[in-house]
Coordinates of C-alpha atoms in Angstrom, one line a residue:
Chain P
M25 CA 4.5 -14.1 -98.5
F26 CA 3.8 -15.9 -102.1
P27 CA 3.7 -19.9 -101.0
S28 CA 4.2 -20.3 -104.8
D29 CA 7.0 -18.3 -104.8
S30 CA 9.8 -21.5 -104.3
F31 CA 8.0 -22.0 -107.6
C32 CA 7.6 -19.4 -109.2
L33 CA 12.2 -19.0 -108.7
S34 CA 12.4 -22.4 -111.0
L35 CA 11.0 -20.7 -114.0
N36 CA 12.5 -18.9 -116.6
R37 CA 11.2 -14.5 -117.2
E38 CA 9.0 -14.9 -120.4
S39 CA 7.3 -18.4 -118.2
R40 CA 6.4 -16.4 -115.4
K41 CA 5.1 -14.0 -116.4
I42 CA 2.6 -16.7 -118.0
F43 CA 2.7 -18.7 -114.6
F44 CA 1.5 -15.3 -113.2
G45 CA -1.2 -14.7 -114.7
L46 CA -1.9 -18.3 -114.6
N47 CA -1.5 -17.9 -111.8
I48 CA -4.5 -14.9 -110.8
C49 CA -6.3 -16.6 -113.3
I50 CA -6.4 -19.8 -111.2
C51 CA -6.5 -17.4 -108.0
V52 CA -9.6 -15.6 -109.6
F53 CA -11.5 -18.6 -109.8
C54 CA -10.0 -20.1 -106.3
R55 CA -12.3 -17.6 -105.1
R56 CA -16.5 -17.5 -104.7
G57 CA -17.3 -15.0 -108.3
P58 CA -15.6 -12.6 -109.7
L59 CA -13.5 -9.4 -107.5
K60 CA -16.1 -6.8 -106.5
L61 CA -13.7 -4.5 -105.8
G62 CA -15.3 -0.6 -105.2
M63 CA -14.1 2.4 -103.4
S64 CA -13.6 3.1 -99.7
K65 CA -15.0 6.0 -98.1
V66 CA -12.9 9.0 -98.2
T67 CA -10.3 9.2 -94.3
Q68 CA -10.1 12.6 -93.1
V69 CA -7.7 13.8 -90.4
D70 CA -8.2 17.1 -89.6
F71 CA -6.5 19.4 -86.6
P72 CA -7.4 23.0 -87.0
P73 CA -5.0 25.5 -86.8
R74 CA -4.7 27.5 -83.3
E75 CA -6.9 30.4 -84.3
L76 CA -4.3 34.2 -83.9
V77 CA -6.9 36.6 -82.8
S78 CA -5.7 40.3 -84.4
Y79 CA -7.1 44.4 -84.1
T80 CA -6.7 46.5 -86.4
K81 CA -6.5 50.3 -85.3
E82 CA -9.1 51.9 -88.7
T83 CA -12.1 52.5 -88.2
Q84 CA -14.1 51.4 -90.5
T85 CA -16.9 52.7 -92.8
P86 CA -19.3 50.0 -92.8
T87 CA -19.6 48.4 -96.7
Q88 CA -20.8 44.6 -96.1
T89 CA -24.5 46.3 -94.6
H90 CA -25.7 42.7 -92.8
H91 CA -22.2 42.7 -91.1
K92 CA -22.6 47.0 -89.2
D93 CA -26.0 45.8 -89.3
D94 CA -25.7 43.2 -86.7
E95 CA -23.8 44.7 -84.5
E96 CA -25.7 48.0 -84.5
E97 CA -28.3 45.6 -83.2
E98 CA -26.2 43.9 -80.2
E99 CA -25.8 47.4 -78.5
D100 CA -29.5 48.0 -78.7
L101 CA -30.2 47.1 -75.1
A102 CA -34.5 46.6 -77.0
L103 CA -33.1 43.2 -79.2
T104 CA -32.0 39.7 -77.1
Q105 CA -29.9 38.0 -79.1
P106 CA -27.1 36.0 -77.1
A107 CA -23.4 36.0 -77.9
L108 CA -22.9 33.1 -78.9
E109 CA -25.4 33.7 -82.0
H110 CA -23.3 36.8 -82.9
Q111 CA -19.6 34.6 -83.1
E112 CA -21.5 31.8 -84.9
E113 CA -24.0 34.5 -87.5
K114 CA -19.7 36.1 -88.1
D115 CA -17.9 33.1 -89.2
S116 CA -20.8 32.1 -91.4
Q117 CA -20.3 35.2 -93.6
K118 CA -16.9 34.6 -93.2
E119 CA -16.6 31.6 -94.1
E120 CA -19.4 32.6 -96.7
E121 CA -16.6 34.8 -98.7
E122 CA -14.1 32.1 -98.2
A123 CA -15.7 29.2 -99.1
P124 CA -18.6 27.1 -98.8
P125 CA -19.4 26.2 -94.7
H126 CA -18.6 22.4 -93.8
E127 CA -19.9 21.0 -90.5
L128 CA -18.2 21.1 -88.1
T129 CA -17.6 17.7 -86.5
E130 CA -18.7 16.6 -82.4
E131 CA -14.7 17.6 -82.3
E132 CA -13.7 19.7 -83.3
K133 CA -16.5 21.6 -81.6
Q134 CA -15.1 21.1 -78.5
Q135 CA -12.1 21.8 -79.6
I136 CA -13.3 25.0 -80.2
L137 CA -15.6 25.6 -76.9
H138 CA -12.5 24.4 -74.6
S139 CA -10.2 27.1 -76.9
E140 CA -8.4 29.7 -73.9
E141 CA -9.8 32.0 -77.0
F142 CA -13.3 31.0 -77.3
V143 CA -13.0 30.7 -72.8
T144 CA -12.5 34.5 -73.2
F145 CA -13.9 36.0 -75.6
F146 CA -17.2 34.3 -73.8
D147 CA -16.3 35.4 -70.7
H148 CA -16.2 38.8 -71.3
S149 CA -18.9 39.1 -73.8
S150 CA -21.9 37.3 -71.9
R151 CA -20.4 39.6 -68.7
I152 CA -21.6 43.1 -71.6
M153 CA -24.8 41.1 -72.5
E154 CA -25.9 40.3 -69.1
R155 CA -24.8 43.8 -68.1
A156 CA -27.0 45.1 -71.1
L157 CA -30.2 42.7 -71.0
S158 CA -30.5 43.3 -67.2
E159 CA -30.9 47.4 -68.1
Q160 CA -34.7 48.2 -67.6
V161 CA -34.7 51.9 -69.2
D162 CA -37.3 53.9 -68.5
V163 CA -37.0 55.8 -71.9
F164 CA -41.1 57.4 -71.1
F165 CA -39.9 58.7 -67.8
D166 CA -41.3 62.3 -68.2
Y167 CA -39.3 64.7 -65.3
S168 CA -41.2 67.9 -65.8
G169 CA -43.7 65.3 -62.6
R170 CA -47.0 66.0 -64.0
D171 CA -47.4 62.3 -64.5
L172 CA -46.5 61.7 -60.5
Q173 CA -49.0 63.8 -60.3
D174 CA -51.5 61.4 -59.7
K175 CA -48.5 59.4 -58.2
E176 CA -49.7 59.0 -54.2
G177 CA -46.6 58.5 -51.7
E178 CA -44.3 59.8 -50.5
S179 CA -40.6 59.8 -52.6
Q180 CA -38.0 58.4 -52.2
A181 CA -36.4 61.1 -51.1
G182 CA -38.4 61.2 -47.2
A183 CA -37.4 58.2 -46.1
K184 CA -34.3 57.4 -44.2
L185 CA -33.3 54.1 -44.7
S186 CA -34.5 52.1 -47.6
L187 CA -33.7 48.7 -49.0
N188 CA -31.6 50.2 -52.9
R189 CA -30.7 45.4 -53.6
Q190 CA -29.6 42.3 -52.9
F191 CA -27.1 40.0 -54.3
A192 CA -26.9 36.5 -53.6
D193 CA -25.6 34.0 -55.8
E194 CA -27.3 31.0 -56.1
R195 CA -23.7 28.7 -55.9
W196 CA -21.4 31.2 -54.8
S197 CA -22.7 32.6 -51.8
K198 CA -25.4 30.1 -50.9
H199 CA -25.4 28.4 -46.7
R200 CA -22.1 31.2 -46.8
V201 CA -21.6 33.5 -44.1
V202 CA -20.7 37.2 -45.4
T203 CA -17.4 37.4 -43.8
C204 CA -16.3 40.9 -45.2
L205 CA -17.2 44.1 -47.1
D206 CA -15.2 46.2 -48.9
W207 CA -16.4 48.7 -51.0
S208 CA -13.8 50.0 -53.5
P209 CA -11.6 52.9 -53.4
Q210 CA -11.7 53.0 -57.5
Y211 CA -14.4 52.2 -58.4
P212 CA -17.6 53.3 -56.7
E213 CA -19.5 50.9 -58.0
L214 CA -17.9 48.0 -57.0
L215 CA -18.3 45.9 -53.6
A216 CA -16.2 42.9 -53.0
A217 CA -17.8 40.5 -50.9
S218 CA -16.1 37.5 -49.1
Y219 CA -17.5 34.5 -48.0
S220 CA -16.8 32.0 -45.8
S221 CA -17.3 28.1 -46.5
N222 CA -20.0 25.8 -47.0
E223 CA -20.4 23.4 -44.6
D224 CA -23.3 22.2 -46.7
A225 CA -20.8 21.5 -49.7
P226 CA -17.7 20.2 -48.2
H227 CA -16.3 19.0 -52.0
E228 CA -17.4 22.8 -53.1
P229 CA -13.8 25.8 -52.0
D230 CA -13.4 27.1 -48.6
G231 CA -12.7 30.3 -49.5
V232 CA -14.8 33.0 -52.0
A233 CA -14.7 36.9 -52.8
L234 CA -17.3 37.2 -55.2
V235 CA -17.4 41.2 -56.4
W236 CA -20.6 42.8 -56.8
N237 CA -22.0 45.7 -59.4
M238 CA -24.0 48.5 -58.6
K239 CA -24.0 50.2 -61.6
Y240 CA -26.1 47.2 -63.2
K241 CA -29.6 46.0 -62.7
K242 CA -27.8 42.3 -64.0
T243 CA -27.5 39.5 -60.8
T244 CA -24.7 38.2 -61.2
P245 CA -21.1 39.3 -59.1
E246 CA -18.6 40.1 -62.4
Y247 CA -15.6 38.0 -61.0
V248 CA -16.2 34.9 -59.2
F249 CA -12.5 34.2 -56.7
H250 CA -12.1 31.1 -54.9
C251 CA -9.1 29.5 -52.9
Q252 CA -9.0 26.0 -50.9
H253 CA -8.6 28.6 -47.1
P254 CA -11.7 30.4 -46.2
V255 CA -11.0 34.2 -46.5
Y256 CA -11.9 36.3 -43.0
C257 CA -10.5 40.0 -43.0
V258 CA -7.1 41.9 -44.9
N259 CA -6.4 45.7 -44.5
V260 CA -4.9 47.7 -47.1
V261 CA -3.3 50.6 -45.0
G262 CA -0.4 52.7 -46.9
T263 CA -0.7 55.4 -49.9
Q264 CA -1.2 53.7 -53.8
N265 CA 3.2 53.3 -54.2
A266 CA 3.9 52.4 -50.2
H267 CA 1.0 49.9 -48.7
N268 CA 0.9 46.7 -46.4
L269 CA -2.2 44.8 -46.4
I270 CA -2.0 44.2 -42.9
S271 CA -3.4 40.5 -42.0
I272 CA -4.1 40.0 -38.6
S273 CA -5.5 36.4 -36.5
T274 CA -6.7 35.1 -33.7
D275 CA -3.4 33.4 -32.0
G276 CA -2.3 36.6 -31.7
K277 CA -0.5 37.6 -34.6
M278 CA 0.3 40.5 -37.2
C279 CA 2.2 40.0 -40.8
S280 CA 2.6 42.1 -42.4
W281 CA 2.4 41.6 -46.5
S282 CA 3.6 43.1 -49.4
L283 CA 1.6 42.2 -52.7
D284 CA 4.1 41.3 -54.8
M285 CA 5.1 38.0 -53.0
L286 CA 2.3 36.4 -50.7
T287 CA 4.2 33.9 -50.2
T288 CA 5.4 34.7 -46.5
P289 CA 4.5 38.2 -45.0
Q290 CA 7.5 40.7 -45.6
D291 CA 7.1 41.4 -41.3
S292 CA 5.4 39.7 -38.2
L293 CA 4.5 40.9 -34.8
E294 CA 3.4 38.9 -31.3
L295 CA 0.8 40.6 -30.1
M296 CA 1.4 40.7 -26.6
F297 CA 0.4 42.9 -24.3
K298 CA 2.8 43.9 -21.0
Q299 CA 5.3 41.0 -22.0
S300 CA 2.7 37.7 -20.7
K301 CA -0.7 37.6 -22.5
S302 CA -1.3 36.8 -25.9
V303 CA -4.0 38.9 -27.4
A304 CA -6.9 37.2 -29.5
V305 CA -7.4 39.6 -32.3
T306 CA -10.5 39.8 -32.9
S307 CA -10.9 42.6 -35.2
M308 CA -8.2 45.7 -35.7
S309 CA -8.6 49.4 -37.6
F310 CA -6.4 52.2 -38.4
P311 CA -6.8 55.4 -37.8
L312 CA -7.3 57.9 -40.5
G313 CA -3.7 58.5 -42.3
D314 CA -1.7 56.5 -39.5
V315 CA 0.2 53.3 -40.5
N316 CA 2.0 52.8 -37.1
N317 CA -1.0 53.6 -35.2
F318 CA -3.8 51.2 -34.4
V319 CA -5.6 49.4 -32.5
V320 CA -7.2 46.2 -32.1
G321 CA -10.3 44.3 -30.1
S322 CA -9.6 40.5 -28.9
E323 CA -11.7 38.0 -27.5
D324 CA -11.4 39.2 -24.4
G325 CA -14.0 42.1 -24.3
S326 CA -10.4 44.6 -23.5
V327 CA -9.2 46.5 -26.4
Y328 CA -5.8 48.2 -27.1
T329 CA -3.4 50.6 -28.6
A330 CA -0.4 49.5 -30.7
C331 CA 2.5 49.8 -33.4
R332 CA 4.4 48.9 -35.3
H333 CA 7.3 50.0 -36.0
G334 CA 9.3 51.5 -33.7
S335 CA 10.7 50.6 -30.4
K336 CA 7.2 50.4 -28.6
A337 CA 6.6 48.2 -31.7
G338 CA 3.7 45.8 -30.2
I339 CA 0.5 46.7 -27.5
S340 CA 0.9 49.7 -25.7
E341 CA -2.1 50.1 -23.8
M342 CA -5.4 48.7 -22.2
F343 CA -8.7 49.5 -23.0
E344 CA -11.8 47.3 -20.8
G345 CA -14.9 47.9 -21.1
H346 CA -16.4 45.5 -22.8
H347 CA -17.6 41.8 -21.1
G348 CA -17.6 40.2 -24.0
P349 CA -15.8 39.6 -27.1
I350 CA -14.9 42.5 -29.3
T351 CA -16.9 41.4 -32.5
G352 CA -16.2 45.3 -34.7
L353 CA -13.6 47.9 -34.1
D354 CA -13.6 51.2 -36.4
C355 CA -11.8 54.2 -35.8
H356 CA -12.9 57.1 -37.0
T357 CA -12.7 58.5 -39.9
A358 CA -14.7 61.8 -41.7
A359 CA -12.1 64.0 -41.9
G360 CA -13.1 67.7 -41.1
P361 CA -12.7 70.9 -39.8
V362 CA -12.1 69.5 -36.5
D363 CA -9.6 66.1 -35.9
F364 CA -11.5 63.5 -34.2
S365 CA -9.0 60.6 -35.0
H366 CA -8.4 59.2 -31.3
L367 CA -11.8 58.8 -31.2
F368 CA -13.1 54.4 -32.2
V369 CA -15.8 52.6 -31.7
T370 CA -17.1 48.9 -31.3
S371 CA -19.4 46.8 -30.8
S372 CA -19.3 43.2 -29.0
F373 CA -21.3 39.7 -27.8
D374 CA -22.1 41.8 -24.4
W375 CA -24.8 43.5 -26.9
T376 CA -23.4 46.9 -26.3
V377 CA -21.4 49.6 -28.8
K378 CA -18.8 51.4 -26.8
L379 CA -17.6 54.6 -27.7
W380 CA -13.8 55.9 -26.8
S381 CA -11.0 58.1 -27.4
T382 CA -7.3 56.5 -27.5
K383 CA -7.0 59.7 -24.5
N384 CA -9.0 58.1 -21.9
N385 CA -8.3 54.2 -21.0
K386 CA -12.5 53.6 -19.9
P387 CA -15.1 54.7 -22.8
L388 CA -17.4 57.3 -23.1
Y389 CA -20.2 56.4 -23.5
S390 CA -22.0 52.5 -24.1
F391 CA -25.0 51.9 -26.8
E392 CA -26.9 49.6 -25.2
D393 CA -30.2 49.4 -27.7
N394 CA -29.5 46.7 -28.6
S395 CA -30.9 42.7 -27.1
D396 CA -28.4 40.8 -28.8
Y397 CA -24.7 40.3 -30.1
V398 CA -23.8 43.3 -32.4
Y399 CA -21.6 41.8 -34.7
D400 CA -20.4 44.9 -36.4
V401 CA -19.7 48.8 -36.5
M402 CA -18.7 51.8 -38.6
W403 CA -18.2 55.4 -38.6
S404 CA -19.5 57.0 -41.5
P405 CA -16.7 58.1 -43.4
T406 CA -18.7 61.7 -44.4
H407 CA -20.9 62.3 -42.2
P408 CA -18.7 63.3 -38.2
A409 CA -21.6 61.9 -35.6
L410 CA -22.9 59.0 -38.2
F411 CA -22.1 55.2 -37.3
A412 CA -24.1 51.6 -38.7
C413 CA -24.0 48.3 -36.4
V414 CA -25.5 45.0 -37.4
D415 CA -26.7 42.4 -34.8
G416 CA -27.4 39.0 -35.3
V417 CA -31.5 39.4 -34.9
G418 CA -31.8 41.6 -38.7
H419 CA -31.7 45.1 -37.3
L420 CA -29.5 47.9 -39.3
D421 CA -29.4 50.9 -36.6
L422 CA -27.4 54.7 -37.4
W423 CA -26.4 56.5 -35.2
N424 CA -26.7 60.5 -35.2
L425 CA -25.0 61.7 -31.9
N426 CA -25.2 65.1 -32.8
N427 CA -29.3 64.0 -32.9
E428 CA -29.8 61.5 -30.1
T429 CA -27.5 59.1 -28.1
E430 CA -30.3 56.7 -26.3
V431 CA -32.0 55.8 -29.3
P432 CA -30.6 55.3 -33.0
T433 CA -31.7 58.1 -35.6
A434 CA -33.4 55.6 -38.0
S435 CA -33.7 51.6 -37.8
V436 CA -34.4 48.5 -39.9
T437 CA -35.3 45.0 -39.7
V438 CA -33.6 42.6 -42.7
E439 CA -36.9 40.7 -44.2
G440 CA -36.1 37.2 -42.4
N441 CA -33.7 38.7 -39.5
P442 CA -30.7 36.7 -40.7
A443 CA -27.6 37.8 -37.7
L444 CA -25.6 40.2 -39.4
N445 CA -22.3 39.6 -39.8
R446 CA -20.4 42.8 -41.0
V447 CA -22.1 46.4 -42.2
R448 CA -20.0 49.0 -44.9
W449 CA -20.0 52.6 -45.5
A450 CA -20.0 53.1 -49.6
H451 CA -17.4 55.1 -49.9
S452 CA -20.0 57.9 -50.9
G453 CA -21.5 57.6 -47.3
R454 CA -24.9 57.4 -48.6
E455 CA -25.1 54.0 -48.6
V456 CA -24.8 51.0 -46.5
A457 CA -24.5 46.9 -47.4
V458 CA -24.7 44.3 -45.0
G459 CA -23.7 40.8 -45.6
D460 CA -25.8 38.6 -44.4
S461 CA -25.4 34.5 -42.7
E462 CA -26.8 33.5 -45.3
G463 CA -24.6 34.6 -47.6
R464 CA -26.3 37.7 -49.0
V465 CA -25.7 40.9 -48.8
H466 CA -28.0 44.1 -48.6
I467 CA -27.4 47.6 -50.5
Y468 CA -29.5 50.2 -48.4
D469 CA -29.8 54.1 -49.4
V470 CA -29.2 56.2 -46.7
G471 CA -32.0 59.6 -46.8
E472 CA -30.2 62.6 -47.0
Q473 CA -31.0 64.1 -44.7
I474 CA -29.5 61.6 -42.2
S475 CA -25.7 60.4 -44.6
V476 CA -25.6 64.3 -45.9
A477 CA -23.4 66.4 -43.6
R478 CA -23.8 69.8 -42.3
Q479 CA -20.6 72.3 -42.2
D480 CA -22.0 73.3 -38.6
E481 CA -21.6 69.1 -37.9
W482 CA -17.8 69.2 -37.0
T483 CA -18.9 71.4 -33.7
R484 CA -22.2 70.1 -33.3
F485 CA -20.0 66.2 -32.5
V486 CA -17.6 68.9 -30.3
L487 CA -20.6 70.0 -28.4
T488 CA -21.7 66.8 -28.1
L489 CA -18.3 64.8 -27.0
T490 CA -18.0 67.7 -24.4
E491 CA -21.6 66.6 -22.5
I492 CA -21.0 62.9 -23.1
N493 CA -17.3 63.8 -21.5
E494 CA -19.1 65.6 -18.6
N495 CA -22.1 62.8 -17.3
R496 CA -19.4 60.3 -18.0
E497 CA -17.5 62.4 -15.2
D498 CA -20.1 62.5 -12.8
V499 CA -21.6 59.0 -13.2
E500 CA -17.7 58.7 -12.2
E501 CA -18.5 60.4 -9.1
L502 CA -21.0 59.5 -8.5
A503 CA -19.7 55.9 -8.8
A504 CA -16.6 56.7 -6.6
Q505 CA -18.6 58.0 -3.9
R506 CA -21.0 55.7 -3.6
L507 CA -18.7 53.0 -2.9
A508 CA -16.4 55.1 -0.3
A509 CA -19.3 55.6 1.6
Chain E
M23 CA 7.1 -17.4 -95.3
E24 CA 4.5 -17.8 -93.4
E25 CA 1.9 -20.1 -94.6
F26 CA -1.7 -19.3 -94.9
H27 CA -4.7 -21.1 -94.8
S28 CA -6.0 -21.3 -97.7
G29 CA -9.8 -21.1 -98.9
D30 CA -10.5 -19.3 -95.0
E31 CA -12.8 -15.8 -96.2
V32 CA -11.1 -13.1 -93.2
S33 CA -12.2 -9.9 -93.8
F34 CA -10.0 -6.8 -91.7
S35 CA -10.4 -5.8 -88.4
P36 CA -10.0 -2.1 -87.8
D37 CA -10.4 -2.2 -84.1
E38 CA -8.3 -4.9 -83.6
A39 CA -5.3 -2.8 -86.1
S40 CA -6.2 0.3 -84.0
N41 CA -5.6 -0.7 -80.6
V42 CA -2.1 -2.5 -81.9
V43 CA -1.2 1.5 -83.4
K44 CA -2.2 3.1 -80.0
E45 CA -0.3 0.5 -78.1
C46 CA 3.2 1.3 -79.9
I47 CA 3.1 4.9 -80.6
E48 CA 2.3 4.7 -76.5
G49 CA 5.2 3.2 -75.9
I50 CA 7.3 5.4 -78.8
I51 CA 6.3 8.9 -77.8
G52 CA 4.4 8.3 -74.8
G53 CA 4.9 10.6 -72.4
V54 CA 7.9 12.7 -74.8
D55 CA 7.9 16.2 -76.2
Y56 CA 8.0 16.4 -79.7
S57 CA 11.6 16.9 -80.5
Q58 CA 13.8 17.7 -84.1
N59 CA 16.9 15.5 -83.7
K60 CA 14.1 13.0 -82.6
V61 CA 11.2 12.8 -84.8
N62 CA 12.5 11.0 -87.6
Q63 CA 13.2 8.2 -85.7
W64 CA 9.9 7.5 -83.7
T65 CA 8.2 8.1 -87.0
A66 CA 10.3 4.9 -88.3
S67 CA 9.8 2.8 -85.3
I68 CA 6.1 3.7 -85.6
V69 CA 6.3 2.1 -88.8
E70 CA 8.5 -0.4 -88.1
H71 CA 7.7 -1.8 -85.2
T72 CA 3.2 -1.4 -86.3
L73 CA 3.8 -4.1 -89.6
T74 CA 6.4 -6.3 -87.3
Q75 CA 3.0 -6.1 -85.0
L76 CA 0.6 -6.7 -87.8
V77 CA 2.1 -9.9 -89.0
K78 CA 2.4 -11.1 -86.5
Q79 CA -0.9 -12.1 -86.2
G80 CA -0.7 -14.0 -89.5
K81 CA -3.4 -12.8 -91.0
P82 CA -3.4 -12.4 -95.1
F83 CA -3.2 -9.5 -95.7
K84 CA -0.6 -7.3 -97.6
Y85 CA -0.2 -4.4 -95.0
I86 CA 0.3 -0.2 -96.3
V87 CA 1.3 1.5 -92.6
N88 CA 2.6 5.4 -92.6
C89 CA 3.2 8.0 -89.4
A90 CA 2.7 11.6 -90.0
V91 CA 3.9 13.3 -86.7
M92 CA 3.7 17.4 -86.7
Q93 CA 5.1 19.7 -84.5
K94 CA 1.9 22.0 -81.8
S95 CA 2.2 25.0 -83.6
G96 CA -0.7 26.1 -84.2
A97 CA -0.9 25.1 -87.7
G98 CA -3.5 23.3 -89.1
L99 CA -3.0 19.6 -89.9
H100 CA -6.2 18.3 -92.6
T101 CA -5.5 14.4 -94.3
A102 CA -7.4 12.6 -96.4
N103 CA -7.5 9.6 -98.4
S104 CA -9.7 6.5 -100.0
C105 CA -9.1 3.8 -101.4
Y106 CA -10.5 1.4 -104.6
W107 CA -10.9 -2.4 -103.0
D108 CA -12.5 -5.4 -102.9
T109 CA -14.4 -3.8 -100.2
T110 CA -15.2 -6.9 -98.7
T111 CA -11.8 -8.4 -97.6
D112 CA -9.8 -5.3 -96.9
G113 CA -9.9 -2.0 -95.0
S114 CA -8.3 0.6 -93.5
C115 CA -8.2 2.7 -90.4
T116 CA -6.2 5.3 -89.1
V117 CA -5.4 6.4 -86.0
R118 CA -4.9 10.0 -84.3
W119 CA -3.2 10.5 -81.3
E120 CA -1.6 13.8 -79.8
N121 CA 0.1 15.4 -77.0
R122 CA 0.9 18.7 -75.4
T123 CA 3.3 19.9 -78.4
M124 CA 3.0 17.4 -81.2
Y125 CA 0.0 15.1 -83.0
C126 CA 0.7 11.9 -84.7
V127 CA -1.5 10.1 -87.3
V128 CA -1.4 6.6 -88.4
S129 CA -2.8 4.8 -91.5
V130 CA -3.0 1.6 -92.0
F131 CA -4.4 -0.2 -94.8
A132 CA -4.8 -4.3 -95.6
V133 CA -5.3 -5.6 -98.8
A134 CA -6.5 -9.4 -98.3
I135 CA -4.2 -11.5 -100.3
A136 CA -5.0 -13.5 -103.3
L137 CA -5.3 -17.3 -102.2

């Protein structure tokens, strides 16, 4: 609002023009000096478009040699071009074709870095690059063996149990206990490991699962999953089409879940022995091919067989024998000419591993070689008489019952003697994964002479079992006689 | 008909104006999603509101307020502006604001009134 507006109104148009002009001149002279006018800085507003990723299935013959060279160099293991540089080069090339590139502002950079496309791309590419960079391909290796003549020492084939590699992640597995391990049936090189909560870092997620890849030498996990609750153990039973996830907990409840709906279990079962005693389950195993009957070990040191469905759903029988809580339980799985699926082994805090048959309430045999809590036990998936067990002072023992039942056939101690929590055979039966209380997973190669089962191993095992049974019966007779006397 | 203090050399404060603008935007479209039938109302309100607030400050400036609201659809938006004026007294400020569904750009130009 011009203060002299009212003044202007009283004049006619002609006069107003002159007055206005006068006014301006007056204003000009009123100010300190003449008007200095200049160009202000250009204000720019930029919202970059969302990048659309599109693919063409045509193959392109190299026209832009510079571009193609870059791609070839990426695939060459010898070079070390990080994925980000590659992306930037591609970008700059594109821009060169379109318009001279302009410097991205900090905001634009951040926007790009946090955009979904970039994050997925970077995740995917960095995984590929890590694998490529960690490989050590020795192109000079001479298979004819001339080079090896000078080298002394045994070849790996002679060793019974040798450490292949260890998996540990600074960020995710340190200070956590390995709670469960499982090998992938589809990709034999993938191993999933679950971890307990990190007591030293209460702000970190409670439950972590990492997927490790045996195929590549890179030392970081393939995938990291975390959740707010600690992960203990799960089991998937059934075939590819009709399967269920079974989980069991120490309050005696067994739940079966459908993988499509993980919010509530499909059905649950209270495991009680003789309708009164709730069973505090610590471990569970399904015999080969069975989805209904299973075996559970409990905190009170007893083993129970149970059924999921049918009129007798729930606990069927009790097997007593251990003096301490059962830590591990495994049903015989090696499929062969003879069916041993009635056999199972258990490990316990009472320093022993026991061999049982579902046909007998008392253990068939007790392995007493250990001098600490035995934490886990597992049959070999390929050899009928072979199983592995781990204990609390870092020992991994392999027992071949066809060889020897008094002492393990092979044994190794993990450096540092950590408590070994879990043992899992790979599906091939040639490797064993061991998880310890410090979050490390150790993979051991098992020597051929132990792990590979010969044709006669099954029949030999039948003989071994007969021997064991005879011995047991003798012992029982003796004990009964002594009691009578 | 506001009265101005003649002889006072005032220059435009972009920060102050920026705050005024931000408050206005927040008050009108903070927390709402893009809606085609309401967006005209919004742009008009933002401009009016901002202008009223600026004039209320009582400074001897002519103001020009421009508001652009764009729906977030993956397209890019690029604008630029420049002025030829008395750089000692005049000024402008541009405020960029966005939420999940839209961008909003408000530019305020203040030209000192020659007294």
